Amino acid sequence: MSDFKSKVSYVKGLADGLELQDSKEKKLMMEIISVLTEMGEALDELENAVQENQEYLESIDEDLGELEENYYGSDDDDDYDEDEDDFDEDELDFDDEDFIEVECPKCHETVYIDEDLVDEDGKAECPNCKVMIDVKQIENDME
Ligand SMILES: [Zn+2]
């Protein structure tokens, strides 16, 4: 039983101990305890689901590890392969993450904007015409 459910049980015990006469207040208290009990059930289900997902992820991670070992073969080749990987990832970073490709709504140039230059509101200056572009908005529209 989760902490939450044992606390709800404790509260329910306290309420029972009051031996309240039937009243609107008692009805309200019983209703609150009933809602709390349902929340406890929902929390348990969530915890179970998260736990199952966690185990599933770990099993995928293990399988992936085995696949990688089989794919990359013996230790002798590892250094070479890892170096190759690093090179590829750096290239991908340049294309996918560091720069955002957008068409400027003002000058209609396709420009590449450094993600670091995009402000909190998702806006950045067009390198071509210096107008503020709503980068995030354009990105969302493209998807
Ligand atoms: Zn522009």
mmCIF file of N, CA and C and ligand atoms in Angstrom:
data_model
loop_
_atom_site.group_PDB
_atom_site.id
_atom_site.type_symbol
_atom_site.label_atom_id
_atom_site.label_comp_id
_atom_site.label_asym_id
_atom_site.label_seq_id
_atom_site.Cartn_x
_atom_site.Cartn_y
_atom_site.Cartn_z
ATOM 1 N N MET A 1 0.853 -1.210 0.000
ATOM 2 C CA MET A 1 0.000 0.000 0.000
ATOM 3 C C MET A 1 0.877 1.244 0.000
ATOM 4 N N SER A 2 0.486 2.231 -0.815
ATOM 5 C CA SER A 2 1.296 3.442 -0.894
ATOM 6 C C SER A 2 1.147 4.291 0.367
ATOM 7 N N ASP A 3 2.092 5.210 0.567
ATOM 8 C CA ASP A 3 2.017 6.150 1.677
ATOM 9 C C ASP A 3 0.696 6.898 1.684
ATOM 10 N N PHE A 4 0.317 7.320 0.460
ATOM 11 C CA PHE A 4 -0.897 8.125 0.346
ATOM 12 C C PHE A 4 -2.109 7.369 0.877
ATOM 13 N N LYS A 5 -2.225 6.090 0.466
ATOM 14 C CA LYS A 5 -3.394 5.315 0.878
ATOM 15 C C LYS A 5 -3.405 5.065 2.389
ATOM 16 N N SER A 6 -2.207 4.849 2.967
ATOM 17 C CA SER A 6 -2.204 4.613 4.421
ATOM 18 C C SER A 6 -2.563 5.888 5.171
ATOM 19 N N LYS A 7 -2.186 7.045 4.601
ATOM 20 C CA LYS A 7 -2.571 8.313 5.241
ATOM 21 C C LYS A 7 -4.082 8.518 5.161
ATOM 22 N N VAL A 8 -4.669 8.170 4.008
ATOM 23 C CA VAL A 8 -6.120 8.294 3.852
ATOM 24 C C VAL A 8 -6.827 7.378 4.847
ATOM 25 N N SER A 9 -6.306 6.158 5.019
ATOM 26 C CA SER A 9 -6.889 5.225 5.985
ATOM 27 C C SER A 9 -6.846 5.818 7.387
ATOM 28 N N TYR A 10 -5.727 6.475 7.687
ATOM 29 C CA TYR A 10 -5.566 7.091 9.003
ATOM 30 C C TYR A 10 -6.614 8.181 9.209
ATOM 31 N N VAL A 11 -6.791 9.028 8.161
ATOM 32 C CA VAL A 11 -7.787 10.111 8.237
ATOM 33 C C VAL A 11 -9.191 9.520 8.410
ATOM 34 N N LYS A 12 -9.453 8.442 7.665
ATOM 35 C CA LYS A 12 -10.771 7.801 7.766
ATOM 36 C C LYS A 12 -10.991 7.264 9.182
ATOM 37 N N GLY A 13 -9.932 6.698 9.769
ATOM 38 C CA GLY A 13 -10.012 6.198 11.138
ATOM 39 C C GLY A 13 -10.330 7.315 12.120
ATOM 40 N N LEU A 14 -9.649 8.459 11.934
ATOM 41 C CA LEU A 14 -9.905 9.625 12.792
ATOM 42 C C LEU A 14 -11.365 10.062 12.688
ATOM 43 N N ALA A 15 -11.877 10.106 11.420
ATOM 44 C CA ALA A 15 -13.255 10.554 11.199
ATOM 45 C C ALA A 15 -14.237 9.587 11.861
ATOM 46 N N ASP A 16 -13.970 8.292 11.703
ATOM 47 C CA ASP A 16 -14.844 7.293 12.333
ATOM 48 C C ASP A 16 -14.845 7.467 13.849
ATOM 49 N N GLY A 17 -13.660 7.812 14.397
ATOM 50 C CA GLY A 17 -13.521 7.961 15.841
ATOM 51 C C GLY A 17 -14.319 9.124 16.391
ATOM 52 N N LEU A 18 -14.649 10.088 15.540
ATOM 53 C CA LEU A 18 -15.410 11.254 16.002
ATOM 54 C C LEU A 18 -16.853 10.876 16.334
ATOM 55 N N GLU A 19 -17.328 9.752 15.756
ATOM 56 C CA GLU A 19 -18.708 9.299 15.939
ATOM 57 C C GLU A 19 -19.686 10.445 15.752
ATOM 58 N N LEU A 20 -19.547 11.123 14.595
ATOM 59 C CA LEU A 20 -20.411 12.275 14.293
ATOM 60 C C LEU A 20 -21.852 11.823 14.094
ATOM 61 N N GLN A 21 -22.758 12.670 14.542
ATOM 62 C CA GLN A 21 -24.171 12.468 14.216
ATOM 63 C C GLN A 21 -24.341 12.741 12.718
ATOM 64 N N ASP A 22 -25.385 12.146 12.129
ATOM 65 C CA ASP A 22 -25.646 12.439 10.714
ATOM 66 C C ASP A 22 -25.870 13.938 10.555
ATOM 67 N N SER A 23 -25.100 14.530 9.671
ATOM 68 C CA SER A 23 -25.191 15.980 9.465
ATOM 69 C C SER A 23 -24.576 16.310 8.121
ATOM 70 N N LYS A 24 -24.764 17.544 7.690
ATOM 71 C CA LYS A 24 -24.161 17.975 6.430
ATOM 72 C C LYS A 24 -22.639 17.899 6.533
ATOM 73 N N GLU A 25 -22.102 18.244 7.720
ATOM 74 C CA GLU A 25 -20.659 18.222 7.899
ATOM 75 C C GLU A 25 -20.123 16.799 7.766
ATOM 76 N N LYS A 26 -20.831 15.832 8.353
ATOM 77 C CA LYS A 26 -20.389 14.450 8.281
ATOM 78 C C LYS A 26 -20.436 13.969 6.828
ATOM 79 N N LYS A 27 -21.524 14.367 6.129
ATOM 80 C CA LYS A 27 -21.677 13.968 4.734
ATOM 81 C C LYS A 27 -20.506 14.505 3.910
ATOM 82 N N LEU A 28 -20.168 15.781 4.185
ATOM 83 C CA LEU A 28 -19.057 16.407 3.455
ATOM 84 C C LEU A 28 -17.759 15.664 3.735
ATOM 85 N N MET A 29 -17.518 15.367 5.013
ATOM 86 C CA MET A 29 -16.266 14.704 5.391
ATOM 87 C C MET A 29 -16.172 13.329 4.734
ATOM 88 N N MET A 30 -17.289 12.592 4.735
ATOM 89 C CA MET A 30 -17.286 11.257 4.141
ATOM 90 C C MET A 30 -17.026 11.343 2.626
ATOM 91 N N GLU A 31 -17.601 12.401 2.021
ATOM 92 C CA GLU A 31 -17.411 12.585 0.586
ATOM 93 C C GLU A 31 -15.936 12.877 0.275
ATOM 94 N N ILE A 32 -15.325 13.728 1.102
ATOM 95 C CA ILE A 32 -13.907 14.058 0.903
ATOM 96 C C ILE A 32 -13.056 12.799 1.039
ATOM 97 N N ILE A 33 -13.355 11.987 2.061
ATOM 98 C CA ILE A 33 -12.572 10.764 2.271
ATOM 99 C C ILE A 33 -12.754 9.813 1.095
ATOM 100 N N SER A 34 -13.986 9.773 0.568
ATOM 101 C CA SER A 34 -14.238 8.899 -0.578
ATOM 102 C C SER A 34 -13.445 9.353 -1.800
ATOM 103 N N VAL A 35 -13.371 10.690 -2.002
ATOM 104 C CA VAL A 35 -12.570 11.217 -3.123
ATOM 105 C C VAL A 35 -11.097 10.876 -2.923
ATOM 106 N N LEU A 36 -10.628 11.059 -1.676
ATOM 107 C CA LEU A 36 -9.220 10.751 -1.379
ATOM 108 C C LEU A 36 -8.918 9.277 -1.635
ATOM 109 N N THR A 37 -9.882 8.409 -1.265
ATOM 110 C CA THR A 37 -9.686 6.976 -1.479
ATOM 111 C C THR A 37 -9.551 6.673 -2.970
ATOM 112 N N GLU A 38 -10.425 7.313 -3.777
ATOM 113 C CA GLU A 38 -10.343 7.113 -5.229
ATOM 114 C C GLU A 38 -9.009 7.611 -5.777
ATOM 115 N N MET A 39 -8.535 8.764 -5.238
ATOM 116 C CA MET A 39 -7.240 9.275 -5.671
ATOM 117 C C MET A 39 -6.136 8.281 -5.356
ATOM 118 N N GLY A 40 -6.249 7.649 -4.191
ATOM 119 C CA GLY A 40 -5.249 6.652 -3.802
ATOM 120 C C GLY A 40 -5.214 5.503 -4.790
ATOM 121 N N GLU A 41 -6.412 5.036 -5.208
ATOM 122 C CA GLU A 41 -6.478 3.957 -6.204
ATOM 123 C C GLU A 41 -5.825 4.400 -7.508
ATOM 124 N N ALA A 42 -6.163 5.634 -7.937
ATOM 125 C CA ALA A 42 -5.617 6.149 -9.201
ATOM 126 C C ALA A 42 -4.099 6.261 -9.117
ATOM 127 N N LEU A 43 -3.611 6.723 -7.953
ATOM 128 C CA LEU A 43 -2.160 6.844 -7.761
ATOM 129 C C LEU A 43 -1.486 5.484 -7.860
ATOM 130 N N ASP A 44 -2.104 4.475 -7.243
ATOM 131 C CA ASP A 44 -1.542 3.124 -7.308
ATOM 132 C C ASP A 44 -1.435 2.653 -8.745
ATOM 133 N N GLU A 45 -2.519 2.888 -9.516
ATOM 134 C CA GLU A 45 -2.516 2.460 -10.916
ATOM 135 C C GLU A 45 -1.408 3.168 -11.686
ATOM 136 N N LEU A 46 -1.273 4.485 -11.421
ATOM 137 C CA LEU A 46 -0.208 5.254 -12.079
ATOM 138 C C LEU A 46 1.167 4.699 -11.734
ATOM 139 N N GLU A 47 1.368 4.432 -10.428
ATOM 140 C CA GLU A 47 2.662 3.904 -9.999
ATOM 141 C C GLU A 47 2.958 2.582 -10.696
ATOM 142 N N ASN A 48 1.944 1.727 -10.794
ATOM 143 C CA ASN A 48 2.139 0.443 -11.473
ATOM 144 C C ASN A 48 2.498 0.649 -12.938
ATOM 145 N N ALA A 49 1.778 1.568 -13.578
ATOM 146 C CA ALA A 49 2.039 1.826 -15.000
ATOM 147 C C ALA A 49 3.456 2.346 -15.199
ATOM 148 N N VAL A 50 3.878 3.267 -14.332
ATOM 149 C CA VAL A 50 5.227 3.822 -14.440
ATOM 150 C C VAL A 50 6.254 2.711 -14.220
ATOM 151 N N GLN A 51 5.989 1.872 -13.226
ATOM 152 C CA GLN A 51 6.894 0.765 -12.924
ATOM 153 C C GLN A 51 7.019 -0.175 -14.131
ATOM 154 N N GLU A 52 5.862 -0.502 -14.748
ATOM 155 C CA GLU A 52 5.876 -1.389 -15.914
ATOM 156 C C GLU A 52 6.656 -0.761 -17.058
ATOM 157 N N ASN A 53 6.431 0.535 -17.280
ATOM 158 C CA ASN A 53 7.168 1.243 -18.332
ATOM 159 C C ASN A 53 8.666 1.211 -18.066
ATOM 160 N N GLN A 54 9.019 1.415 -16.795
ATOM 161 C CA GLN A 54 10.429 1.423 -16.406
ATOM 162 C C GLN A 54 11.064 0.069 -16.729
ATOM 163 N N GLU A 55 10.359 -1.017 -16.365
ATOM 164 C CA GLU A 55 10.900 -2.359 -16.620
ATOM 165 C C GLU A 55 10.996 -2.616 -18.119
ATOM 166 N N TYR A 56 9.973 -2.154 -18.845
ATOM 167 C CA TYR A 56 9.972 -2.333 -20.296
ATOM 168 C C TYR A 56 11.164 -1.615 -20.924
ATOM 169 N N LEU A 57 11.382 -0.349 -20.489
ATOM 170 C CA LEU A 57 12.520 0.428 -20.991
ATOM 171 C C LEU A 57 13.837 -0.276 -20.702
ATOM 172 N N GLU A 58 13.961 -0.804 -19.469
ATOM 173 C CA GLU A 58 15.211 -1.475 -19.109
ATOM 174 C C GLU A 58 15.441 -2.689 -19.992
ATOM 175 N N SER A 59 14.354 -3.431 -20.299
ATOM 176 C CA SER A 59 14.525 -4.621 -21.141
ATOM 177 C C SER A 59 14.917 -4.222 -22.560
ATOM 178 N N ILE A 60 14.325 -3.113 -23.053
ATOM 179 C CA ILE A 60 14.716 -2.618 -24.382
ATOM 180 C C ILE A 60 16.183 -2.194 -24.368
ATOM 181 N N ASP A 61 16.582 -1.507 -23.285
ATOM 182 C CA ASP A 61 17.951 -1.032 -23.167
ATOM 183 C C ASP A 61 18.927 -2.201 -23.189
ATOM 184 N N GLU A 62 18.570 -3.288 -22.475
ATOM 185 C CA GLU A 62 19.429 -4.476 -22.454
ATOM 186 C C GLU A 62 19.526 -5.080 -23.848
ATOM 187 N N ASP A 63 18.361 -5.240 -24.500
ATOM 188 C CA ASP A 63 18.354 -5.816 -25.853
ATOM 189 C C ASP A 63 19.193 -4.969 -26.800
ATOM 190 N N LEU A 64 19.054 -3.657 -26.667
ATOM 191 C CA LEU A 64 19.808 -2.744 -27.535
ATOM 192 C C LEU A 64 21.302 -2.898 -27.285
ATOM 193 N N GLY A 65 21.669 -3.024 -26.008
ATOM 194 C CA GLY A 65 23.069 -3.221 -25.661
ATOM 195 C C GLY A 65 23.626 -4.471 -26.320
ATOM 196 N N GLU A 66 22.839 -5.580 -26.281
ATOM 197 C CA GLU A 66 23.278 -6.827 -26.912
ATOM 198 C C GLU A 66 23.415 -6.635 -28.416
ATOM 199 N N LEU A 67 22.423 -5.971 -29.014
ATOM 200 C CA LEU A 67 22.481 -5.728 -30.454
ATOM 201 C C LEU A 67 23.724 -4.939 -30.829
ATOM 202 N N GLU A 68 24.026 -3.898 -30.029
ATOM 203 C CA GLU A 68 25.196 -3.070 -30.309
ATOM 204 C C GLU A 68 26.462 -3.896 -30.231
ATOM 205 N N GLU A 69 26.547 -4.765 -29.182
ATOM 206 C CA GLU A 69 27.728 -5.617 -29.046
ATOM 207 C C GLU A 69 27.874 -6.517 -30.263
ATOM 208 N N ASN A 70 26.757 -7.120 -30.689
ATOM 209 C CA ASN A 70 26.815 -8.011 -31.847
ATOM 210 C C ASN A 70 27.170 -7.246 -33.113
ATOM 211 N N TYR A 71 26.607 -6.050 -33.210
ATOM 212 C CA TYR A 71 26.805 -5.272 -34.434
ATOM 213 C C TYR A 71 28.242 -4.784 -34.566
ATOM 214 N N TYR A 72 28.772 -4.247 -33.435
ATOM 215 C CA TYR A 72 30.108 -3.647 -33.514
ATOM 216 C C TYR A 72 31.217 -4.670 -33.353
ATOM 217 N N GLY A 73 30.860 -5.916 -32.967
ATOM 218 C CA GLY A 73 31.828 -6.997 -32.935
ATOM 219 C C GLY A 73 32.841 -6.881 -31.817
ATOM 220 N N SER A 74 34.062 -7.353 -32.071
ATOM 221 C CA SER A 74 35.059 -7.544 -31.017
ATOM 222 C C SER A 74 35.603 -6.217 -30.509
ATOM 223 N N ASP A 75 36.330 -6.286 -29.346
ATOM 224 C CA ASP A 75 36.888 -5.088 -28.723
ATOM 225 C C ASP A 75 37.870 -4.369 -29.640
ATOM 226 N N ASP A 76 38.575 -5.135 -30.488
ATOM 227 C CA ASP A 76 39.610 -4.540 -31.329
ATOM 228 C C ASP A 76 39.055 -3.422 -32.206
ATOM 229 N N ASP A 77 37.808 -3.585 -32.633
ATOM 230 C CA ASP A 77 37.244 -2.616 -33.557
ATOM 231 C C ASP A 77 36.589 -1.427 -32.853
ATOM 232 N N ASP A 78 36.415 -1.554 -31.514
ATOM 233 C CA ASP A 78 35.606 -0.567 -30.797
ATOM 234 C C ASP A 78 36.088 0.866 -30.975
ATOM 235 N N ASP A 79 37.398 1.088 -30.786
ATOM 236 C CA ASP A 79 37.921 2.448 -30.826
ATOM 237 C C ASP A 79 37.572 3.114 -32.157
ATOM 238 N N TYR A 80 37.817 2.366 -33.206
ATOM 239 C CA TYR A 80 37.561 2.898 -34.545
ATOM 240 C C TYR A 80 36.087 3.285 -34.710
ATOM 241 N N ASP A 81 35.205 2.355 -34.317
ATOM 242 C CA ASP A 81 33.767 2.598 -34.476
ATOM 243 C C ASP A 81 33.291 3.792 -33.650
ATOM 244 N N GLU A 82 33.810 3.892 -32.412
ATOM 245 C CA GLU A 82 33.360 4.995 -31.559
ATOM 246 C C GLU A 82 33.759 6.343 -32.161
ATOM 247 N N ASP A 83 34.965 6.386 -32.709
ATOM 248 C CA ASP A 83 35.401 7.634 -33.330
ATOM 249 C C ASP A 83 34.477 8.012 -34.493
ATOM 250 N N GLU A 84 34.129 7.018 -35.278
ATOM 251 C CA GLU A 84 33.206 7.249 -36.394
ATOM 252 C C GLU A 84 31.884 7.807 -35.886
ATOM 253 N N ASP A 85 31.374 7.194 -34.781
ATOM 254 C CA ASP A 85 30.097 7.629 -34.211
ATOM 255 C C ASP A 85 30.142 9.095 -33.823
ATOM 256 N N ASP A 86 31.208 9.473 -33.102
ATOM 257 C CA ASP A 86 31.306 10.847 -32.617
ATOM 258 C C ASP A 86 31.251 11.836 -33.782
ATOM 259 N N PHE A 87 31.944 11.489 -34.812
ATOM 260 C CA PHE A 87 31.966 12.358 -35.986
ATOM 261 C C PHE A 87 30.557 12.547 -36.551
ATOM 262 N N ASP A 88 29.840 11.438 -36.713
ATOM 263 C CA ASP A 88 28.484 11.514 -37.263
ATOM 264 C C ASP A 88 27.567 12.348 -36.380
ATOM 265 N N GLU A 89 27.656 12.123 -35.054
ATOM 266 C CA GLU A 89 26.754 12.829 -34.146
ATOM 267 C C GLU A 89 26.987 14.333 -34.207
ATOM 268 N N ASP A 90 28.260 14.745 -34.309
ATOM 269 C CA ASP A 90 28.554 16.170 -34.391
ATOM 270 C C ASP A 90 27.881 16.783 -35.622
ATOM 271 N N GLU A 91 27.943 16.054 -36.724
ATOM 272 C CA GLU A 91 27.326 16.561 -37.946
ATOM 273 C C GLU A 91 25.814 16.694 -37.786
ATOM 274 N N LEU A 92 25.207 15.673 -37.153
ATOM 275 C CA LEU A 92 23.760 15.698 -36.942
ATOM 276 C C LEU A 92 23.368 16.876 -36.070
ATOM 277 N N ASP A 93 24.173 17.117 -35.004
ATOM 278 C CA ASP A 93 23.883 18.223 -34.107
ATOM 279 C C ASP A 93 23.807 19.528 -34.888
ATOM 280 N N PHE A 94 24.737 19.693 -35.788
ATOM 281 C CA PHE A 94 24.791 20.934 -36.551
ATOM 282 C C PHE A 94 23.496 21.127 -37.355
ATOM 283 N N ASP A 95 23.019 20.036 -37.955
ATOM 284 C CA ASP A 95 21.836 20.151 -38.799
ATOM 285 C C ASP A 95 20.542 20.241 -37.994
ATOM 286 N N ASP A 96 20.440 19.392 -36.965
ATOM 287 C CA ASP A 96 19.130 19.201 -36.347
ATOM 288 C C ASP A 96 18.892 20.096 -35.140
ATOM 289 N N GLU A 97 19.950 20.453 -34.417
ATOM 290 C CA GLU A 97 19.697 21.079 -33.129
ATOM 291 C C GLU A 97 20.181 22.513 -33.022
ATOM 292 N N ASP A 98 21.410 22.764 -33.437
ATOM 293 C CA ASP A 98 21.997 24.069 -33.164
ATOM 294 C C ASP A 98 21.372 25.166 -34.028
ATOM 295 N N PHE A 99 20.960 24.795 -35.244
ATOM 296 C CA PHE A 99 20.408 25.794 -36.138
ATOM 297 C C PHE A 99 18.988 25.418 -36.573
ATOM 298 N N ILE A 100 18.138 26.419 -36.658
ATOM 299 C CA ILE A 100 16.759 26.203 -37.079
ATOM 300 C C ILE A 100 16.583 26.814 -38.465
ATOM 301 N N GLU A 101 16.064 25.992 -39.384
ATOM 302 C CA GLU A 101 15.846 26.492 -40.738
ATOM 303 C C GLU A 101 14.420 27.035 -40.836
ATOM 304 N N VAL A 102 14.294 28.344 -41.147
ATOM 305 C CA VAL A 102 12.957 28.938 -41.300
ATOM 306 C C VAL A 102 12.943 29.873 -42.511
ATOM 307 N N GLU A 103 11.748 30.020 -43.056
ATOM 308 C CA GLU A 103 11.599 31.027 -44.092
ATOM 309 C C GLU A 103 11.109 32.296 -43.433
ATOM 310 N N CYS A 104 11.857 33.392 -43.610
ATOM 311 C CA CYS A 104 11.504 34.662 -42.993
ATOM 312 C C CYS A 104 10.209 35.182 -43.618
ATOM 313 N N PRO A 105 9.198 35.524 -42.785
ATOM 314 C CA PRO A 105 7.911 36.002 -43.331
ATOM 315 C C PRO A 105 8.040 37.367 -44.009
ATOM 316 N N LYS A 106 9.090 38.136 -43.651
ATOM 317 C CA LYS A 106 9.246 39.484 -44.206
ATOM 318 C C LYS A 106 9.972 39.462 -45.551
ATOM 319 N N CYS A 107 11.207 38.891 -45.552
ATOM 320 C CA CYS A 107 12.012 38.947 -46.768
ATOM 321 C C CYS A 107 11.965 37.639 -47.555
ATOM 322 N N HIS A 108 11.281 36.613 -46.973
ATOM 323 C CA HIS A 108 11.086 35.326 -47.642
ATOM 324 C C HIS A 108 12.387 34.623 -47.999
ATOM 325 N N GLU A 109 13.474 34.989 -47.287
ATOM 326 C CA GLU A 109 14.722 34.239 -47.416
ATOM 327 C C GLU A 109 14.646 33.014 -46.503
ATOM 328 N N THR A 110 15.198 31.893 -46.919
ATOM 329 C CA THR A 110 15.371 30.770 -46.006
ATOM 330 C C THR A 110 16.636 31.015 -45.207
ATOM 331 N N VAL A 111 16.449 31.178 -43.883
ATOM 332 C CA VAL A 111 17.589 31.540 -43.045
ATOM 333 C C VAL A 111 17.811 30.467 -41.983
ATOM 334 N N TYR A 112 19.063 30.374 -41.497
ATOM 335 C CA TYR A 112 19.417 29.425 -40.436
ATOM 336 C C TYR A 112 19.710 30.215 -39.175
ATOM 337 N N ILE A 113 18.910 29.957 -38.145
ATOM 338 C CA ILE A 113 19.039 30.739 -36.922
ATOM 339 C C ILE A 113 19.608 29.868 -35.810
ATOM 340 N N ASP A 114 20.673 30.366 -35.181
ATOM 341 C CA ASP A 114 21.288 29.677 -34.043
ATOM 342 C C ASP A 114 20.251 29.572 -32.926
ATOM 343 N N GLU A 115 20.035 28.330 -32.459
ATOM 344 C CA GLU A 115 19.025 28.112 -31.427
ATOM 345 C C GLU A 115 19.303 28.946 -30.173
ATOM 346 N N ASP A 116 20.582 29.218 -29.901
ATOM 347 C CA ASP A 116 20.950 29.998 -28.721
ATOM 348 C C ASP A 116 20.478 31.450 -28.831
ATOM 349 N N LEU A 117 20.210 31.912 -30.052
ATOM 350 C CA LEU A 117 19.798 33.306 -30.246
ATOM 351 C C LEU A 117 18.278 33.480 -30.177
ATOM 352 N N VAL A 118 17.550 32.339 -30.070
ATOM 353 C CA VAL A 118 16.099 32.420 -29.955
ATOM 354 C C VAL A 118 15.746 32.775 -28.522
ATOM 355 N N ASP A 119 14.916 33.804 -28.325
ATOM 356 C CA ASP A 119 14.616 34.251 -26.960
ATOM 357 C C ASP A 119 13.496 33.412 -26.343
ATOM 358 N N GLU A 120 13.108 33.781 -25.098
ATOM 359 C CA GLU A 120 12.134 32.988 -24.342
ATOM 360 C C GLU A 120 10.812 32.839 -25.069
ATOM 361 N N ASP A 121 10.426 33.846 -25.834
ATOM 362 C CA ASP A 121 9.149 33.809 -26.541
ATOM 363 C C ASP A 121 9.243 33.083 -27.871
ATOM 364 N N GLY A 122 10.425 32.497 -28.161
ATOM 365 C CA GLY A 122 10.595 31.763 -29.416
ATOM 366 C C GLY A 122 10.848 32.677 -30.599
ATOM 367 N N LYS A 123 11.306 33.917 -30.324
ATOM 368 C CA LYS A 123 11.550 34.865 -31.400
ATOM 369 C C LYS A 123 13.042 35.088 -31.611
ATOM 370 N N ALA A 124 13.434 35.361 -32.843
ATOM 371 C CA ALA A 124 14.835 35.654 -33.149
ATOM 372 C C ALA A 124 14.898 36.596 -34.336
ATOM 373 N N GLU A 125 16.048 37.310 -34.431
ATOM 374 C CA GLU A 125 16.207 38.303 -35.484
ATOM 375 C C GLU A 125 16.595 37.627 -36.796
ATOM 376 N N CYS A 126 15.957 38.010 -37.897
ATOM 377 C CA CYS A 126 16.316 37.495 -39.215
ATOM 378 C C CYS A 126 17.694 38.027 -39.585
ATOM 379 N N PRO A 127 18.643 37.135 -39.915
ATOM 380 C CA PRO A 127 20.001 37.592 -40.249
ATOM 381 C C PRO A 127 20.019 38.407 -41.534
ATOM 382 N N ASN A 128 18.997 38.294 -42.329
ATOM 383 C CA ASN A 128 18.949 38.961 -43.629
ATOM 384 C C ASN A 128 18.368 40.366 -43.537
ATOM 385 N N CYS A 129 17.145 40.498 -42.961
ATOM 386 C CA CYS A 129 16.470 41.802 -42.952
ATOM 387 C C CYS A 129 16.294 42.371 -41.552
ATOM 388 N N LYS A 130 16.777 41.640 -40.527
ATOM 389 C CA LYS A 130 16.795 42.109 -39.124
ATOM 390 C C LYS A 130 15.414 42.247 -38.492
ATOM 391 N N VAL A 131 14.370 41.697 -39.125
ATOM 392 C CA VAL A 131 13.054 41.743 -38.501
ATOM 393 C C VAL A 131 12.975 40.595 -37.497
ATOM 394 N N MET A 132 12.143 40.754 -36.434
ATOM 395 C CA MET A 132 11.991 39.675 -35.470
ATOM 396 C C MET A 132 11.075 38.593 -36.057
ATOM 397 N N ILE A 133 11.578 37.356 -36.088
ATOM 398 C CA ILE A 133 10.791 36.241 -36.614
ATOM 399 C C ILE A 133 10.270 35.400 -35.450
ATOM 400 N N ASP A 134 9.000 35.001 -35.524
ATOM 401 C CA ASP A 134 8.432 34.099 -34.517
ATOM 402 C C ASP A 134 8.815 32.663 -34.904
ATOM 403 N N VAL A 135 10.038 32.257 -34.511
ATOM 404 C CA VAL A 135 10.613 30.993 -34.985
ATOM 405 C C VAL A 135 9.766 29.805 -34.559
ATOM 406 N N LYS A 136 9.397 29.777 -33.271
ATOM 407 C CA LYS A 136 8.649 28.629 -32.750
ATOM 408 C C LYS A 136 7.316 28.488 -33.473
ATOM 409 N N GLN A 137 6.669 29.630 -33.711
ATOM 410 C CA GLN A 137 5.375 29.610 -34.398
ATOM 411 C C GLN A 137 5.516 28.996 -35.790
ATOM 412 N N ILE A 138 6.553 29.433 -36.521
ATOM 413 C CA ILE A 138 6.778 28.934 -37.884
ATOM 414 C C ILE A 138 7.098 27.444 -37.858
ATOM 415 N N GLU A 139 7.919 27.049 -36.855
ATOM 416 C CA GLU A 139 8.260 25.630 -36.723
ATOM 417 C C GLU A 139 7.002 24.789 -36.504
ATOM 418 N N ASN A 140 6.118 25.278 -35.624
ATOM 419 C CA ASN A 140 4.885 24.540 -35.342
ATOM 420 C C ASN A 140 4.009 24.447 -36.585
ATOM 421 N N ASP A 141 3.930 25.548 -37.327
ATOM 422 C CA ASP A 141 3.107 25.566 -38.531
ATOM 423 C C ASP A 141 3.596 24.564 -39.557
ATOM 424 N N MET A 142 4.938 24.366 -39.600
ATOM 425 C CA MET A 142 5.494 23.466 -40.592
ATOM 426 C C MET A 142 5.193 22.007 -40.280
ATOM 427 N N GLU A 143 4.967 21.714 -38.986
ATOM 428 C CA GLU A 143 4.755 20.319 -38.614
ATOM 429 C C GLU A 143 3.342 19.852 -38.916
HETATM 430 ZN ZN ZN B 1 14.112 38.428 -43.183
#
